[in-house]
Tab-separated table of C-alpha atoms in Angstrom:
chain	number	residue	atom	x	y	z
A	9	UNK	CA	-25.180	36.987	-5.716
A	10	UNK	CA	-23.447	35.770	-8.637
A	11	UNK	CA	-23.020	32.348	-9.785
A	12	UNK	CA	-19.737	31.474	-11.281
A	13	UNK	CA	-20.488	29.014	-14.057
A	14	UNK	CA	-17.876	26.947	-13.261
A	15	UNK	CA	-18.576	24.121	-10.980
A	16	UNK	CA	-16.104	24.860	-8.038
A	17	UNK	CA	-15.589	20.729	-7.420
A	18	UNK	CA	-13.950	20.120	-11.209
A	19	UNK	CA	-10.532	20.641	-11.408
A	20	UNK	CA	-9.210	23.486	-13.481
A	21	UNK	CA	-6.431	21.020	-15.391
A	22	UNK	CA	-5.734	21.376	-19.177
A	23	UNK	CA	-7.428	17.887	-20.873
A	24	UNK	CA	-4.102	16.907	-21.889
A	25	UNK	CA	-2.985	16.375	-17.822
A	26	UNK	CA	-3.190	12.364	-17.401
A	27	UNK	CA	-3.200	10.319	-13.680
A	28	UNK	CA	-2.598	7.421	-14.060
A	29	UNK	CA	-4.766	5.591	-11.354
A	30	UNK	CA	-3.188	3.488	-8.205
A	31	UNK	CA	-3.734	-0.670	-9.021
A	32	UNK	CA	-3.666	-3.049	-6.343
A	33	UNK	CA	-0.634	-4.976	-6.051
A	34	UNK	CA	0.271	-8.790	-7.480
A	35	UNK	CA	2.541	-10.111	-5.896
A	36	UNK	CA	5.260	-12.108	-7.894
A	37	UNK	CA	6.654	-14.508	-4.712
A	38	UNK	CA	10.328	-14.269	-6.004
A	39	UNK	CA	11.424	-11.674	-3.203
A	40	UNK	CA	12.512	-12.414	-0.427
A	41	UNK	CA	10.325	-10.312	1.266
A	42	UNK	CA	6.287	-9.103	1.206
A	43	UNK	CA	4.972	-5.818	2.102
A	44	UNK	CA	1.453	-6.122	2.250
A	45	UNK	CA	-1.188	-3.404	3.214
A	46	UNK	CA	-4.467	-3.493	3.937
A	47	UNK	CA	-6.887	-1.777	2.647
A	48	UNK	CA	-11.219	-0.901	2.096
A	49	UNK	CA	-10.728	-0.619	-1.238
A	50	UNK	CA	-8.128	0.497	-3.895
A	51	UNK	CA	-8.103	4.254	-4.380
A	52	UNK	CA	-9.509	4.711	-0.464
A	53	UNK	CA	-7.016	7.527	1.163
A	54	UNK	CA	-5.201	5.493	3.893
A	55	UNK	CA	-4.098	2.831	0.957
A	56	UNK	CA	-3.210	5.533	-1.225
A	57	UNK	CA	-0.818	7.331	1.678
A	58	UNK	CA	0.230	3.982	2.386
A	59	UNK	CA	1.335	2.903	-0.806
A	60	UNK	CA	2.981	5.657	-2.187
A	61	UNK	CA	5.106	5.489	0.832
A	62	UNK	CA	5.890	1.679	0.056
A	63	UNK	CA	6.677	3.051	-3.732
A	64	UNK	CA	8.897	5.786	-2.284
A	65	UNK	CA	11.455	3.446	-0.667
A	66	UNK	CA	10.688	0.177	-2.853
A	67	UNK	CA	13.361	0.968	-5.585
A	68	UNK	CA	15.978	1.246	-2.461
A	69	UNK	CA	15.152	-2.437	-2.654
A	70	UNK	CA	15.247	-3.391	-6.993
A	71	UNK	CA	13.966	-6.920	-6.868
A	72	UNK	CA	13.916	-7.994	-2.640
A	73	UNK	CA	10.440	-6.570	-1.799
A	74	UNK	CA	7.166	-7.912	-3.238
A	75	UNK	CA	4.429	-5.921	-2.814
A	76	UNK	CA	0.176	-7.124	-2.501
A	77	UNK	CA	-2.633	-5.305	-1.729
A	78	UNK	CA	-5.348	-6.886	0.214
A	79	UNK	CA	-9.092	-5.598	-0.132
A	80	UNK	CA	-11.351	-5.854	2.635
A	81	UNK	CA	-13.888	-5.671	0.504
A	82	UNK	CA	-12.434	-7.115	-2.700
A	83	UNK	CA	-13.679	-10.243	-4.073
A	84	UNK	CA	-13.852	-13.613	-2.222
A	85	UNK	CA	-10.749	-14.972	-2.176
A	86	UNK	CA	-9.684	-11.297	-1.046
A	87	UNK	CA	-11.964	-11.263	1.684
A	88	UNK	CA	-11.442	-14.900	2.419
A	89	UNK	CA	-7.296	-14.217	2.840
A	90	UNK	CA	-8.347	-11.539	4.230
A	91	UNK	CA	-10.030	-13.309	7.334
A	92	UNK	CA	-6.927	-15.441	7.593
A	93	UNK	CA	-4.755	-12.960	8.052
A	94	UNK	CA	-7.204	-11.567	10.540
A	95	UNK	CA	-7.260	-14.682	12.385
A	96	UNK	CA	-3.326	-14.884	12.705
A	97	UNK	CA	-3.067	-11.663	14.256
A	98	UNK	CA	-5.888	-12.812	16.252
A	99	UNK	CA	-7.594	-9.892	15.485
A	100	UNK	CA	-9.494	-7.630	13.105
A	101	UNK	CA	-6.900	-5.709	10.999
A	102	UNK	CA	-7.437	-2.398	10.386
A	103	UNK	CA	-6.654	0.381	7.292
A	104	UNK	CA	-4.227	0.154	6.681
A	105	UNK	CA	-2.495	-1.709	8.293
A	106	UNK	CA	1.505	-3.152	6.872
A	107	UNK	CA	2.410	-6.269	7.302
A	108	UNK	CA	5.809	-7.982	5.667
A	109	UNK	CA	6.349	-11.639	5.413
A	110	UNK	CA	2.649	-11.926	7.693
A	111	UNK	CA	3.263	-10.508	10.215
A	112	UNK	CA	1.832	-7.235	11.680
A	113	UNK	CA	4.876	-4.207	11.199
A	114	UNK	CA	1.932	-1.364	11.294
A	115	UNK	CA	-1.378	0.141	11.865
A	116	UNK	CA	-0.921	3.135	10.681
A	117	UNK	CA	1.405	4.592	7.811
A	118	UNK	CA	4.815	5.240	9.638
A	119	UNK	CA	7.427	7.581	8.537
A	120	UNK	CA	9.115	6.196	4.841
A	121	UNK	CA	12.125	5.718	7.342
A	122	UNK	CA	10.755	3.076	9.456
A	123	UNK	CA	9.242	1.813	6.788
A	124	UNK	CA	13.046	0.926	5.203
A	125	UNK	CA	14.371	0.072	8.754
A	126	UNK	CA	11.470	-2.962	8.713
A	127	UNK	CA	12.236	-4.367	5.567
A	128	UNK	CA	16.240	-3.644	6.604
A	129	UNK	CA	15.558	-6.365	9.193
A	130	UNK	CA	13.011	-8.711	7.664
A	131	UNK	CA	15.807	-8.802	4.823
A	132	UNK	CA	18.993	-9.386	7.634
A	133	UNK	CA	16.732	-12.394	8.584
A	134	UNK	CA	16.640	-13.603	5.694
A	135	UNK	CA	20.052	-13.346	5.815
A	136	UNK	CA	20.462	-11.206	3.011
A	137	UNK	CA	21.959	-6.893	4.122
A	138	UNK	CA	21.920	-4.262	1.959
A	139	UNK	CA	24.853	-2.172	1.089
A	140	UNK	CA	23.945	1.608	1.927
């Protein structure tokens, strides 16, 4: 058997191709709707799916939503905040739970249309109606 010199786990992209890693989000506190995503750590697969779904629809709500990452295995501040959210929900929150304004809305990654509708409902509760 002849071994290929290239490791099959290596990427075969040119070195000039760079990817920006997904960074944890820190909310500004200025938007009327807060979308929080529970993750084990940044770059866990479920978090990547969830944050990409949020990002897909975020531009439709320009300035009206804030996004915050809550890292279960993060620093002490994140861990305490995570436990506070769990206490409020009455259960341990799974990854990738998505909360809107502190309320558990999804415990799995939703379809973008479902997330968009949930954000629109939260905005409506705040008296903000989006034009379509």
